[in-house]
Each structure stands twice: as structure tokens, then as C-alpha cells.
PDB file of C-alpha atoms in Angstrom:
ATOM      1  CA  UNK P 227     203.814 252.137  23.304  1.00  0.00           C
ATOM      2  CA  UNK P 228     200.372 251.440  24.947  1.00  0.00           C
ATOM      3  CA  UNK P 229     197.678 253.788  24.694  1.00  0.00           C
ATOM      4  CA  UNK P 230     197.367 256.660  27.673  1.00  0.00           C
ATOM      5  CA  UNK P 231     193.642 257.112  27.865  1.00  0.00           C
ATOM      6  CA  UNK P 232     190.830 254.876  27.106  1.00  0.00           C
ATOM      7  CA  UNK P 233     188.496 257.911  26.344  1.00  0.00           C
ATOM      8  CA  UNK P 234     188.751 261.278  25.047  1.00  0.00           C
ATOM      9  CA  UNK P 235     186.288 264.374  25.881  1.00  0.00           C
ATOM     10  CA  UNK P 236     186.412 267.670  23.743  1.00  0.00           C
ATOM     11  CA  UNK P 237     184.491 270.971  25.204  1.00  0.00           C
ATOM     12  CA  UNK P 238     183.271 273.636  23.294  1.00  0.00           C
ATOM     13  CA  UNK P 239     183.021 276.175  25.748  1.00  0.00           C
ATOM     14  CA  UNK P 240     180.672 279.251  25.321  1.00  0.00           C
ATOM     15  CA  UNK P 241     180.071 282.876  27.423  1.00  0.00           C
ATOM     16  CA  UNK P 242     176.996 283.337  25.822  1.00  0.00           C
ATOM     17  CA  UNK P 243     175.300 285.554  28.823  1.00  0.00           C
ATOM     18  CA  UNK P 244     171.807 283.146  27.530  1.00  0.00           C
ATOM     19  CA  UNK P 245     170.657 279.478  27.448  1.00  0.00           C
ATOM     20  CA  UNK P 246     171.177 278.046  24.167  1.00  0.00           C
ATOM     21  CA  UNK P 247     171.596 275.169  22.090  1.00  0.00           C
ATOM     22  CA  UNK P 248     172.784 274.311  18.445  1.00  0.00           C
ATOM     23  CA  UNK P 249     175.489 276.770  16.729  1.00  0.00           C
ATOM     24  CA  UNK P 250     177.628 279.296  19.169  1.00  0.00           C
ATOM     25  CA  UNK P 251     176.518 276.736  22.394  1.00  0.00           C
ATOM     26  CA  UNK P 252     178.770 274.267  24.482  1.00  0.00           C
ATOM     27  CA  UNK P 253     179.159 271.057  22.912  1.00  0.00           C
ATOM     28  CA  UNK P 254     180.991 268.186  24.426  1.00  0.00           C
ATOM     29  CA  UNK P 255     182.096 265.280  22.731  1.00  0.00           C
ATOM     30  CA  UNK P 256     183.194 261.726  24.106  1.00  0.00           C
ATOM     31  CA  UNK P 257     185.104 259.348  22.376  1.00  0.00           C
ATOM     32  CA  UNK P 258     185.173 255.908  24.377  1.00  0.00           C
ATOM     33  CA  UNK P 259     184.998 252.226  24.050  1.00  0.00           C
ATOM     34  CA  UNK P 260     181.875 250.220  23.340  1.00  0.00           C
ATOM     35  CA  UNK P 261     181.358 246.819  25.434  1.00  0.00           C
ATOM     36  CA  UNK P 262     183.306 245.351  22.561  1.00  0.00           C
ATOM     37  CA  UNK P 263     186.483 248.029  23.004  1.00  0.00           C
ATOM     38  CA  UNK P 264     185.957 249.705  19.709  1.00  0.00           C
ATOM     39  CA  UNK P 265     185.598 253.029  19.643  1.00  0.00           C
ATOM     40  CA  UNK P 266     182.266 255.172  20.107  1.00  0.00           C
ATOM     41  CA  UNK P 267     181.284 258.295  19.777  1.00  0.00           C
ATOM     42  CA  UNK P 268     178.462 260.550  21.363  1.00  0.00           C
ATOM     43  CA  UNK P 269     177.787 264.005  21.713  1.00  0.00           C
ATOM     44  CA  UNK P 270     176.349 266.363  24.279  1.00  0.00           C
ATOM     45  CA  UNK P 271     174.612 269.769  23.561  1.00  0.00           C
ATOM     46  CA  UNK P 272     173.595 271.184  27.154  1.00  0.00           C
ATOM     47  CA  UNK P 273     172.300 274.919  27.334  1.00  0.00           C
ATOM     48  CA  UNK P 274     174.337 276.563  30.091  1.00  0.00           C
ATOM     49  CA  UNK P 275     177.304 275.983  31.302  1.00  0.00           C
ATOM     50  CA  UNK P 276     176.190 274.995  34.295  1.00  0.00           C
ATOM     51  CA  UNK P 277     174.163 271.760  32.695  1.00  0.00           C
ATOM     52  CA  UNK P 278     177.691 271.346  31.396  1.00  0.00           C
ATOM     53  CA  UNK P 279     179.554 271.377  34.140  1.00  0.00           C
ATOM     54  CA  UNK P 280     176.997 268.683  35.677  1.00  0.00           C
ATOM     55  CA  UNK P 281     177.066 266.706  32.715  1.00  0.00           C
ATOM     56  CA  UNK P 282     180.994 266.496  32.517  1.00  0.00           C
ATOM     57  CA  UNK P 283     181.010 265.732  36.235  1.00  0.00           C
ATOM     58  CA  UNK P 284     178.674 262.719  35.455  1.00  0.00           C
ATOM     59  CA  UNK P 285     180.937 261.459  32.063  1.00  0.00           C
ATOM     60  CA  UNK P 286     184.129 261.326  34.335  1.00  0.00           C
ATOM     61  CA  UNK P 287     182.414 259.692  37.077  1.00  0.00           C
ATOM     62  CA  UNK P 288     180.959 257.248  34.324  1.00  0.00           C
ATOM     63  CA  UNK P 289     184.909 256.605  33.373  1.00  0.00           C
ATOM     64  CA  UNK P 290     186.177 256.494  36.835  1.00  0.00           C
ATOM     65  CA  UNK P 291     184.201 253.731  37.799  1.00  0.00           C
ATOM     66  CA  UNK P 292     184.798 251.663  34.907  1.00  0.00           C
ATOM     67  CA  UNK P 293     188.650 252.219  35.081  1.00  0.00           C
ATOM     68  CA  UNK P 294     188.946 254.191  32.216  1.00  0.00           C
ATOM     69  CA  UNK P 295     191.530 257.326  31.752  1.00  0.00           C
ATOM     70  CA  UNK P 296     190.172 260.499  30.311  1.00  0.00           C
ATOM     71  CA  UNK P 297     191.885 263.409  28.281  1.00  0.00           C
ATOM     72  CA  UNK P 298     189.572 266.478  28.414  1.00  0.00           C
ATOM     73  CA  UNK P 299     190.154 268.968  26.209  1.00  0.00           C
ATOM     74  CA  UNK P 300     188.882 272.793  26.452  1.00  0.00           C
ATOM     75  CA  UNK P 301     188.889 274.971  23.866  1.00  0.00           C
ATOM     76  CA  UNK P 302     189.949 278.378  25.826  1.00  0.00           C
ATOM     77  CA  UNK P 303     193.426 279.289  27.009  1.00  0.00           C
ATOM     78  CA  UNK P 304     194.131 277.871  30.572  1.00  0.00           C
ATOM     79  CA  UNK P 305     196.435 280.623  31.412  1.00  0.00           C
ATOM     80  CA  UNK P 306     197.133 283.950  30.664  1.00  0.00           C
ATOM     81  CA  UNK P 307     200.260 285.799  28.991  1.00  0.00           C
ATOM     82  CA  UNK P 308     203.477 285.799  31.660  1.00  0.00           C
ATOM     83  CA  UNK P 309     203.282 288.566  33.636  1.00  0.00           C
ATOM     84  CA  UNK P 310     199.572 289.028  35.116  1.00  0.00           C
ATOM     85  CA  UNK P 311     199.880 287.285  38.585  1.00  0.00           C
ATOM     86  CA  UNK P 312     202.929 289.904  39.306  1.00  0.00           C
ATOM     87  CA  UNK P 313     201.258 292.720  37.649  1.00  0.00           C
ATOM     88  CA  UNK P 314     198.008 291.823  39.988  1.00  0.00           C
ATOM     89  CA  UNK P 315     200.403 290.981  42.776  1.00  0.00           C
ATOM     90  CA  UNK P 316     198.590 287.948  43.340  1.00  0.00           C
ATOM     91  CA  UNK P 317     200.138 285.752  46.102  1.00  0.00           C
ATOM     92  CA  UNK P 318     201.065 282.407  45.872  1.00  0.00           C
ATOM     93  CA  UNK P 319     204.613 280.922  44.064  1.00  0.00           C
ATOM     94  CA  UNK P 320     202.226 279.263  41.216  1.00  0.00           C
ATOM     95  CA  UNK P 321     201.197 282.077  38.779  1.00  0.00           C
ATOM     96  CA  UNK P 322     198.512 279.902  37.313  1.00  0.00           C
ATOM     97  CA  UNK P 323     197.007 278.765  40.481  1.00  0.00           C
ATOM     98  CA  UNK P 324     196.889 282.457  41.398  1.00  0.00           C
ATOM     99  CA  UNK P 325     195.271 283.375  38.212  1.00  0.00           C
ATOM    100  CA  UNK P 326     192.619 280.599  39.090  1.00  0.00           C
ATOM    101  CA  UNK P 327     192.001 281.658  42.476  1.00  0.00           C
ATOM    102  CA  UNK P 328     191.452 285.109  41.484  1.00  0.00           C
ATOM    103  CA  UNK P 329     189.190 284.595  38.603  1.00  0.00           C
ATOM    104  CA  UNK P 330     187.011 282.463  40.848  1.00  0.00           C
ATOM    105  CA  UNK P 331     187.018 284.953  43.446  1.00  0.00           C
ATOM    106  CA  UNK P 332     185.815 287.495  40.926  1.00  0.00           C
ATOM    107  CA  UNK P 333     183.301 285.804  38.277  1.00  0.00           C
ATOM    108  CA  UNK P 334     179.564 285.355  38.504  1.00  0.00           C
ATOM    109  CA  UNK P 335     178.254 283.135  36.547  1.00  0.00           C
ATOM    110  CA  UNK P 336     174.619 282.139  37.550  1.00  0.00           C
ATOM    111  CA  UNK P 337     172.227 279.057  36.111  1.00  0.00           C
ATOM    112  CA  UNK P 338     170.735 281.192  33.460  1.00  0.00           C
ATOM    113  CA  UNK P 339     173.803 281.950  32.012  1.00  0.00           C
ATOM    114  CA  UNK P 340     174.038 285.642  32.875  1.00  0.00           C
ATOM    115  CA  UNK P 341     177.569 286.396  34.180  1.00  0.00           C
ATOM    116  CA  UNK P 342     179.576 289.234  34.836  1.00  0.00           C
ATOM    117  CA  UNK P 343     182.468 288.492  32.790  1.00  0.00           C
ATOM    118  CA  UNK P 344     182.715 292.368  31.523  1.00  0.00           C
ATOM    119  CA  UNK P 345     183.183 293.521  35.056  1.00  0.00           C
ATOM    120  CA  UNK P 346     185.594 290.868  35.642  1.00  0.00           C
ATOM    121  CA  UNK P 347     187.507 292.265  32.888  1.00  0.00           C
ATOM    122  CA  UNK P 348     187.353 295.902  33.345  1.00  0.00           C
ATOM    123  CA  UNK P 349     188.195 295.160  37.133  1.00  0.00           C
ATOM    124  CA  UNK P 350     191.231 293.741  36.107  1.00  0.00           C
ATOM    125  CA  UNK P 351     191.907 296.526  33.282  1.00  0.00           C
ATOM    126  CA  UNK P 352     191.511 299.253  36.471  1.00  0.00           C
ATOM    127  CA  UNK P 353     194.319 296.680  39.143  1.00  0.00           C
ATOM    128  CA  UNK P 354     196.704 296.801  35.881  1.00  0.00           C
ATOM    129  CA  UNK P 355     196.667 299.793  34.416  1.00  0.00           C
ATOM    130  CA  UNK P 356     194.047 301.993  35.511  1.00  0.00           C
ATOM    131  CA  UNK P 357     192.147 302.451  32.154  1.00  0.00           C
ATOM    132  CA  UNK P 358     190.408 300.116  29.335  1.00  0.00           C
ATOM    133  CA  UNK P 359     193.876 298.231  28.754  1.00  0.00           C
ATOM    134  CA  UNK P 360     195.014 295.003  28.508  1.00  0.00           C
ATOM    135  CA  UNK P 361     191.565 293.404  28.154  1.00  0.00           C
ATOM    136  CA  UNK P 362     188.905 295.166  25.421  1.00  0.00           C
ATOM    137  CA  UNK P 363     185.774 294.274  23.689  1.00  0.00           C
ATOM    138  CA  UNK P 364     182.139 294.637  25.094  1.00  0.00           C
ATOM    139  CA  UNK P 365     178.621 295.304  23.632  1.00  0.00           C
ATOM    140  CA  UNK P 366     177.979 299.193  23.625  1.00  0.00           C
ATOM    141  CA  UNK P 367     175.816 299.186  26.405  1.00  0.00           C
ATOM    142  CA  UNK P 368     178.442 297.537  28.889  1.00  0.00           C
ATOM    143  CA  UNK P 369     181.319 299.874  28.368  1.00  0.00           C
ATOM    144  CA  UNK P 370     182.890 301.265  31.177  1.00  0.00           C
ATOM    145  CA  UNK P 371     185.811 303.377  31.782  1.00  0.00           C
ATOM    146  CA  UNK P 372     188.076 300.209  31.939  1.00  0.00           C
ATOM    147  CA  UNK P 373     186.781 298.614  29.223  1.00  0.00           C
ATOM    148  CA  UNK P 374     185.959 300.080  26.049  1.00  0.00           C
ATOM    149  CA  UNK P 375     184.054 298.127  22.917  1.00  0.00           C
ATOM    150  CA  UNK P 376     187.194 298.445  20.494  1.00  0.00           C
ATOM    151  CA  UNK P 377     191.042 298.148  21.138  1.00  0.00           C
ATOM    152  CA  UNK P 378     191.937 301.613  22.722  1.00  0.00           C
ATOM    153  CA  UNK P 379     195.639 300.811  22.323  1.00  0.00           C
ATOM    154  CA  UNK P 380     198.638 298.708  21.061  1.00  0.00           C
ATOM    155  CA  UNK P 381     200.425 296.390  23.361  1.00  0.00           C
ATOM    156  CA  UNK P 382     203.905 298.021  23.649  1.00  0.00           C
ATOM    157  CA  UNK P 383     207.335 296.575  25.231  1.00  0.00           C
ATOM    158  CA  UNK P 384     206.422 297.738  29.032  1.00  0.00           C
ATOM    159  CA  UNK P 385     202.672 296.220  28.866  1.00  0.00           C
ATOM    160  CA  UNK P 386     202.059 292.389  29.732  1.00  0.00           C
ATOM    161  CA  UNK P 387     202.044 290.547  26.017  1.00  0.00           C
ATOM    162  CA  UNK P 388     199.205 290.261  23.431  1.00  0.00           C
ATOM    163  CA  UNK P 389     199.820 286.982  23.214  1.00  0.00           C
ATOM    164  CA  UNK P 390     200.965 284.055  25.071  1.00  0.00           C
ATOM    165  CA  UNK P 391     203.884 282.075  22.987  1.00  0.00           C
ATOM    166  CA  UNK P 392     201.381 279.241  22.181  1.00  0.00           C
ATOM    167  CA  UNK P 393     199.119 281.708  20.340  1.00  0.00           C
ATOM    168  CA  UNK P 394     202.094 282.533  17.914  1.00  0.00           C
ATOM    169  CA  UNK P 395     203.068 278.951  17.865  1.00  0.00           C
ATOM    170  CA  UNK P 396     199.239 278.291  16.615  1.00  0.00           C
ATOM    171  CA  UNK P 397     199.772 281.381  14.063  1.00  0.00           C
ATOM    172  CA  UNK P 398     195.938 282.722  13.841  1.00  0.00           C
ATOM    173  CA  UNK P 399     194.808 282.374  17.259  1.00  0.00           C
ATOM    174  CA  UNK P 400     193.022 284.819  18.913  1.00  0.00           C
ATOM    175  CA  UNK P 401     194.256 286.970  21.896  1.00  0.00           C
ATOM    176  CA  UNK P 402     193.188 286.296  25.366  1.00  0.00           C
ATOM    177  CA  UNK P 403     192.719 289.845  25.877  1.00  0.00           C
ATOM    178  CA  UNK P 404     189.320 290.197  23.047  1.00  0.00           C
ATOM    179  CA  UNK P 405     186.853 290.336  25.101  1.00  0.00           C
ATOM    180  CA  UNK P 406     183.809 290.158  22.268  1.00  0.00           C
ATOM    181  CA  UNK P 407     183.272 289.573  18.763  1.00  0.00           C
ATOM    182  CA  UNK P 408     183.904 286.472  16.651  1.00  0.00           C
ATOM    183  CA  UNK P 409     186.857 284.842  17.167  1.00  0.00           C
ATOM    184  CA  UNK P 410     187.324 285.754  20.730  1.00  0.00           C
ATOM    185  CA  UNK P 411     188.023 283.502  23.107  1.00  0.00           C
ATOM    186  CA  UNK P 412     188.702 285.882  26.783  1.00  0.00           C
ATOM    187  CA  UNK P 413     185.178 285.537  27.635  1.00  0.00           C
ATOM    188  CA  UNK P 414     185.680 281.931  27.375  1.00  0.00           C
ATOM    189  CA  UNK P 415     188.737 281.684  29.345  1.00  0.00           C
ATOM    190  CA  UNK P 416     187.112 283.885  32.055  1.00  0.00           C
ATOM    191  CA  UNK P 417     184.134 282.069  32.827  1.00  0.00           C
ATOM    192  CA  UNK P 418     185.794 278.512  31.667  1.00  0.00           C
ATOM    193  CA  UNK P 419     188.883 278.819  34.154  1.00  0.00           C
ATOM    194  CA  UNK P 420     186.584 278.919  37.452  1.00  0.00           C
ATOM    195  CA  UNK P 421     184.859 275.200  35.976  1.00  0.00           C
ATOM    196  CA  UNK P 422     187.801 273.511  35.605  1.00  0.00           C
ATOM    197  CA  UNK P 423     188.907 274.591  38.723  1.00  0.00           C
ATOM    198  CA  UNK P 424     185.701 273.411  40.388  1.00  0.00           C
ATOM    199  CA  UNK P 425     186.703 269.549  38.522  1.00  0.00           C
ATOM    200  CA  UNK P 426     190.210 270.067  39.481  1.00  0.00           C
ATOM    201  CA  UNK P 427     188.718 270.746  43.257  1.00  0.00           C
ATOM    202  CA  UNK P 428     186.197 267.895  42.949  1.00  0.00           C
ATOM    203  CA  UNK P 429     189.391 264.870  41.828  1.00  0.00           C
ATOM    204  CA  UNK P 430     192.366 265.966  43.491  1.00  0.00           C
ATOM    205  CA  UNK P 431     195.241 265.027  42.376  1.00  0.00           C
ATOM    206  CA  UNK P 432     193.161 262.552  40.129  1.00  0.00           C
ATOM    207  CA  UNK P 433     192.791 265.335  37.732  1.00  0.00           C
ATOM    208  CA  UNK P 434     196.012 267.018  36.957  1.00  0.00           C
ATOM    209  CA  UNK P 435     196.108 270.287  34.325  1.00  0.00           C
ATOM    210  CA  UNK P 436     198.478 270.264  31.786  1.00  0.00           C
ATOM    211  CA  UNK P 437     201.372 271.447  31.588  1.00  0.00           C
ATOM    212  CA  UNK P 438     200.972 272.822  34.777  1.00  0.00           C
ATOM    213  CA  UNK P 439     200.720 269.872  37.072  1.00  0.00           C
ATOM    214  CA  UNK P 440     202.665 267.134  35.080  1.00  0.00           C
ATOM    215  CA  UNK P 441     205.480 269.056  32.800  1.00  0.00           C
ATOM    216  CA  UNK P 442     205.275 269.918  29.808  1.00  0.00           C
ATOM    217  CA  UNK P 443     207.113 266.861  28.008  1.00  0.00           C
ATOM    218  CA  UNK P 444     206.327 263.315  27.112  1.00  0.00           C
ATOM    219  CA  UNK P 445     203.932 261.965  29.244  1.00  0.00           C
ATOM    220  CA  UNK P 446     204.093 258.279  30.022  1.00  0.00           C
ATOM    221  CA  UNK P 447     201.874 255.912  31.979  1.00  0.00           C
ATOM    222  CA  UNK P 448     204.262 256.073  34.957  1.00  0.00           C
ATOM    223  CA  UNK P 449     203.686 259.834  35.048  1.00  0.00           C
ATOM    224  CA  UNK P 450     200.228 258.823  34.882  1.00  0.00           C
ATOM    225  CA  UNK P 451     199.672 256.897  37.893  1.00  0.00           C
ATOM    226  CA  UNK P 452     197.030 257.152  40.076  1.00  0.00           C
ATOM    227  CA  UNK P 453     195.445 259.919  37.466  1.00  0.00           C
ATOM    228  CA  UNK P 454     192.058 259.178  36.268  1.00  0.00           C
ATOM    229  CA  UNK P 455     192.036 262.998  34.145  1.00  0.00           C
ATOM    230  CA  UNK P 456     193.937 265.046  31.968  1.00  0.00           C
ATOM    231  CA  UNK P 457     192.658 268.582  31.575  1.00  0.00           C
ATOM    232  CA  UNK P 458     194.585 270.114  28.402  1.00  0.00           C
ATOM    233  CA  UNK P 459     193.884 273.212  26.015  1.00  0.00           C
ATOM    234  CA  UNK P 460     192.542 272.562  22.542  1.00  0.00           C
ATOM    235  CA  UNK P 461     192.465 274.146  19.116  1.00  0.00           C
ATOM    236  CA  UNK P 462     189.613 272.615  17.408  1.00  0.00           C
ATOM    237  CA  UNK P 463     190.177 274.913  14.419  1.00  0.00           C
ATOM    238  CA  UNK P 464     193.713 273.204  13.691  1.00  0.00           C
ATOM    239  CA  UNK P 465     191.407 270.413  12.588  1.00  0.00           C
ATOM    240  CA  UNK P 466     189.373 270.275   9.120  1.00  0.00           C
ATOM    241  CA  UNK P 467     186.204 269.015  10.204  1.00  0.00           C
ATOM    242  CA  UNK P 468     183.331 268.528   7.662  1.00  0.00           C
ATOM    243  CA  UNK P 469     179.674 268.909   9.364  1.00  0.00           C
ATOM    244  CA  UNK P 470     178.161 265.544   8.652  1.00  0.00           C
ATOM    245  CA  UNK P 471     174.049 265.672   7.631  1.00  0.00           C
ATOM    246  CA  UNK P 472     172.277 267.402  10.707  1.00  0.00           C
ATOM    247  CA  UNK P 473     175.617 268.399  12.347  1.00  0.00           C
ATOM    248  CA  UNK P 474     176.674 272.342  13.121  1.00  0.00           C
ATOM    249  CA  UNK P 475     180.133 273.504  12.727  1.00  0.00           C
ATOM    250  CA  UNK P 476     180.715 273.420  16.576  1.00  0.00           C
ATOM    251  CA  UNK P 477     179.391 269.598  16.897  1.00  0.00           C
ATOM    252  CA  UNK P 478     181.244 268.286  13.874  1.00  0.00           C
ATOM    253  CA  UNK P 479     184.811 270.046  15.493  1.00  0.00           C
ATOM    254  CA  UNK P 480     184.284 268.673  18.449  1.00  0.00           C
ATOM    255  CA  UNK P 481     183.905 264.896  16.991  1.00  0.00           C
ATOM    256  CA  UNK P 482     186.835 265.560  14.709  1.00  0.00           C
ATOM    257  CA  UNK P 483     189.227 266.797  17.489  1.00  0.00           C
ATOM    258  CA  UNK P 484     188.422 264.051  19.449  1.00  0.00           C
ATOM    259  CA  UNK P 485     188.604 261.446  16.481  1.00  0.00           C
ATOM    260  CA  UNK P 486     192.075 263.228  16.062  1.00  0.00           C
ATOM    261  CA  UNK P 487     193.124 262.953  19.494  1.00  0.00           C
ATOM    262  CA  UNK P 488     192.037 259.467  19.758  1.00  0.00           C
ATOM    263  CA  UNK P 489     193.785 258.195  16.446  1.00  0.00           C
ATOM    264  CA  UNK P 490     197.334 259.629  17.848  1.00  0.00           C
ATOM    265  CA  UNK P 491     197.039 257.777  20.981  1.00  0.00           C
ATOM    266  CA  UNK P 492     196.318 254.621  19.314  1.00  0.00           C
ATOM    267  CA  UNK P 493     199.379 254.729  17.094  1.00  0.00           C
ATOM    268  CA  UNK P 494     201.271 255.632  20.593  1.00  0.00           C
ATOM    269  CA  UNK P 495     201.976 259.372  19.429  1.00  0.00           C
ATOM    270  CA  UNK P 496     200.018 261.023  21.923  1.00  0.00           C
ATOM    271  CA  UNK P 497     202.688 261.085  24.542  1.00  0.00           C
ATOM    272  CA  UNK P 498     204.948 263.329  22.258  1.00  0.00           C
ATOM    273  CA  UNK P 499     202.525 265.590  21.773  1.00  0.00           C
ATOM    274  CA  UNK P 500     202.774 266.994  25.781  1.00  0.00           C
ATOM    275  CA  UNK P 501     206.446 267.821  24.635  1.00  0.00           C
ATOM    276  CA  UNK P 502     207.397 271.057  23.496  1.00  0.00           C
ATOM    277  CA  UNK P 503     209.088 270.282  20.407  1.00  0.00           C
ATOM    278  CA  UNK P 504     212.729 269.438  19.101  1.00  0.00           C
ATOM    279  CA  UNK P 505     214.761 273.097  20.244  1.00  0.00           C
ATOM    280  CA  UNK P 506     212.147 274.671  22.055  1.00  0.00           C
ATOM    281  CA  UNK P 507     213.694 277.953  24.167  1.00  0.00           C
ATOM    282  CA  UNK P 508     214.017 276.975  27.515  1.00  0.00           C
ATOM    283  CA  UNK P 509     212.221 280.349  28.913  1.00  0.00           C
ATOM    284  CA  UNK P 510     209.111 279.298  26.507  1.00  0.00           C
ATOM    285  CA  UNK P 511     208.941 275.997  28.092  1.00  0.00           C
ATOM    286  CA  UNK P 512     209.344 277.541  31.569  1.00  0.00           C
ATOM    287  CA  UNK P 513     206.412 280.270  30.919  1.00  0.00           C
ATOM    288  CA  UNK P 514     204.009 277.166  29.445  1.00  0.00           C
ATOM    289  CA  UNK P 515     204.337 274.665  32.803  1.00  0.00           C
ATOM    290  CA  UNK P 516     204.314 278.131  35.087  1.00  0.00           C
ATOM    291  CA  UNK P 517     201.715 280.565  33.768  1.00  0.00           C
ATOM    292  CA  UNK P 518     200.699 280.687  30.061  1.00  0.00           C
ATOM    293  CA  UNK P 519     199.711 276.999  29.263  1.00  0.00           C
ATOM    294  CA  UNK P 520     199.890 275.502  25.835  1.00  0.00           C
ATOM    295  CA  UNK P 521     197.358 273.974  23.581  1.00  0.00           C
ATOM    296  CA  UNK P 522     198.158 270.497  22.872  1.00  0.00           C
ATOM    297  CA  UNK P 523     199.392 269.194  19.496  1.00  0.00           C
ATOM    298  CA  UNK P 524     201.058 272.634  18.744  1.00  0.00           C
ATOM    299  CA  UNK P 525     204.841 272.432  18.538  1.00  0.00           C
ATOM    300  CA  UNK P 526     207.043 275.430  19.902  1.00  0.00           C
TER     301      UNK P 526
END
């Protein structure tokens, strides 16, 4: 089987509310061919995410007009648990094109990095449920009546899940609904969702989000005509990744996911990893391609 892409992009994401660079900052890492097809690699370390957003738009356009097929990864959840575009009654028949349209509707994210990603969730908190529940987590100073600084609460049978099924399929990932503190990745996914919508906006049907857009099984190159971009989830942590000399944690997981990435696709196992899995329930597969998502190379 022949490769899929000819270049591979991993995002660190960060809702740091501050410019910044080195540890706890967005990284981006490109793996592509040289003039001599072998494969390079090159990393980018902007300050906010709006540099990033500009300097992603600028990579892709680099591999669109040399022909080249890209598979971006992001390391936040591109979809929520099942059950929050009914429980906002958000129109639409495509619960995570909903989700997106809302969340860009609501966020602020401005140049300097300051954002209002706390209001964002404690407005959603006060549509759902009327009090600091599902989303939780904030710095002292920004707690509100919707959202409190610790977990006020345990999700019970009645509420929307803690977790989406690829979080348990990961076993250790964090819950979209942690708003703050290490390890949490809702901030992320807040602010992160509206950017990729923005690229998805910018390509068309160019750029298509998996598994909402293209299935969530095999992908092969006939799926993948006419598409120059494949956004996906990522887990960099799945991935051991040893900081080389002068490298951070972030930077070094970012070259070894897309290193990773890469290698599968060159030994034509890529494609199987946009399946689900041998036996994987059918409503688990439904909730992936509909609402939740799924981070790639995590079986079912």
C-alpha cells in the first residue's frame, strides 16, 4: 500500500492566557520530504496562538502548492462527550459542527493571548445545569457561580459523561471537562476548536476532520481524493519521547509523534489506524464519526 501523506504536522496546543515560548507553549512540528524525498524534520515555537494559526496557514499552503498531502495532528479533543449539542439544544443534525459553531460564537481569544475561555465554560455550566457542573477548574480569582476552582461534584448516570469513549480507550487521559491544572486539556479544546474551524473554513472540503468528515475506518487514497488535509486528534503522551540536547519535553513529543506517525505510513499501516478496531461496539463507532471524535492510533 502507498503512502497517504507526504508530510506530517503535530500541534502542541496551549491556553496559556500570555505570550510564551519554550516549555508549556505551542509547538508545531513538520515532518516532510527534502528535495531528495527523504524525510526532514523542523520545528516551530510561535508565542500565541494566533502566530500559530498564521504559521500553520503558511506550512499547508507551502504543501498545497507543491502537491503534497498533510496529516495534522492536535493534541486536544475535537469533540465533546455525546450528549452536549442536545443538552445545549444546539441546532443543526451534526452534533460536532454544532459544538464548533457554538464555541466560535462564544470564545475570545485576542493577539496577546488573553481569552475568555473561563466564561466560555461557566456559560455553558449555567445553559446545562445551572451551577459549576459539567466543566470545573479556574484560578481563584476567576471563579464564578458556574464554575468553581475544584470538582464540586461526581458525574452521575443522568449528567452528560466524564469522559468521551476514546479517553477510556487511551486509559489516563484527561477529561474534557478540567478546566485548569496540569494535565488538563478543556482549555485547550475550547480555544483550539474555533482554529481548526477557521482552517477547516479557509480549505473546504480540502481539509476534512476526522472521523467526522471521512468515517471512522480505513482510509484509502480513493477516500482521499481531492483532499490536500487531514485534521485528526493526537496523544503525544502515548509516545516515549526522549528530549534530545537543547530540546523541552513539549518539542521533543512533538518530533516523536510525528516521527511515529510518519514511520506507520511508510510501512502502509497508517490507513488502519482511522479504523476503530477488530469488535468495536457499533454505538462507540457511531458517537466517534457524530460527536465525540477519537484520537488516532488508539484502538476501541
Amino acid at each position: 500500500m502507498s503512502r497517504l501523506f507526504s508530510a506530517y504536522v503535530i500541534v502542541d496546543w496551549s491556553a496559556a492566557a500570555k505570550s510564551s515560548t519554550g516549555a508549556d507553549s505551542v509547538w508545531i512540528g513538520v515532518m516532510k520530504r527534502d528535495v531528495r524525498f527523504r524525510l526532514a524534520y523542523e520545528s516551530h515555537n510561535p508565542a500565541t496562538r494566533a502566530e500559530a494559526e498564521k504559521k500553520l496557514a503558511e506550512i499547508l499552503d507551502d504543501l498545497k502548492k507543491r502537491g503534497e498531502r498533510a496529516l495534522v495532528g492536535f493534541d486536544f479533543p475535537l469533540g465533546f462527550p455525546h450528549g452536549l449539542a442536545a443538552g445545549l439544544k444546539l441546532p443543526g443534525e451534526l452534533p460536532w459542527r454544532a459544538v464548533w459553531d457554538q464555541l466560535d460564537k462564544m470564545v475570545k481569544d485576542k493577539a496577546d493571548n488573553t481569552n475568555n475561555r473561563f466564561g466560555v465554560g461557566s456559560e455553558i455550566n449555567r445553559r446545562l445545569t445551572g451551577g459549576p457542573f459539567p466543566f470545573w477548574g479556574c484560578p481563584p480569582k476567576d471563579a464564578l457561580t458556574t464554575l468553581q476552582p475544584k470538582r464540586t461534584k461526581a458525574h452521575g448516570p443522568d449528567d452528560l459523561p466524564e469522559f468521551r469513549h476514546a479517553d477510556l480507550a487511551a486509559k489516563g487521559a484527561s477529561s474534557i471537562w478540567k478546566l485548569y491544572y496540569n494535565g488538563s486539556v478543556g482549555g485547550q479544546a475550547i480555544l483550539g476548536i474555533p482554529a481548526v474551524r477557521r482552517l477547516k473554513l479557509a480549505r473546504g472540503e480540502a481539509l476534512r476532520a476526522w472521523p467526522f468528515e471521512t468515517g471512522f475506518k480505513p482510509l484509502t487514497e480513493a477516500d482521499l481524493a481531492g483532499v490536500e488535509v487531514v485534521v485528526a486528534e493526537v496523544y503525544p503522551s502515548l509516545y516515549k519521547a526522549q528530549p534530545a540536547p537543547g530540546e523541552v519535553k513539549d518539542q521533543a513529543q512533538v518530533r516523536v509523534t510525528a516521527e511515529h506517525f510518519a514511520k506507520l505510513d511508510e510501512a502502509g499501516k497508517l490507513a488502519a489506524a482511522f479504523a476503530p478496531g477488530k469488535g468495536a461496539p457499533a454505538e462507540v463507532v457511531l458517537d466517534a464519526e457524530r460527536e465525540e471524535g477519537w484520537i488516532l492510533g488508539v484502538e476501541a
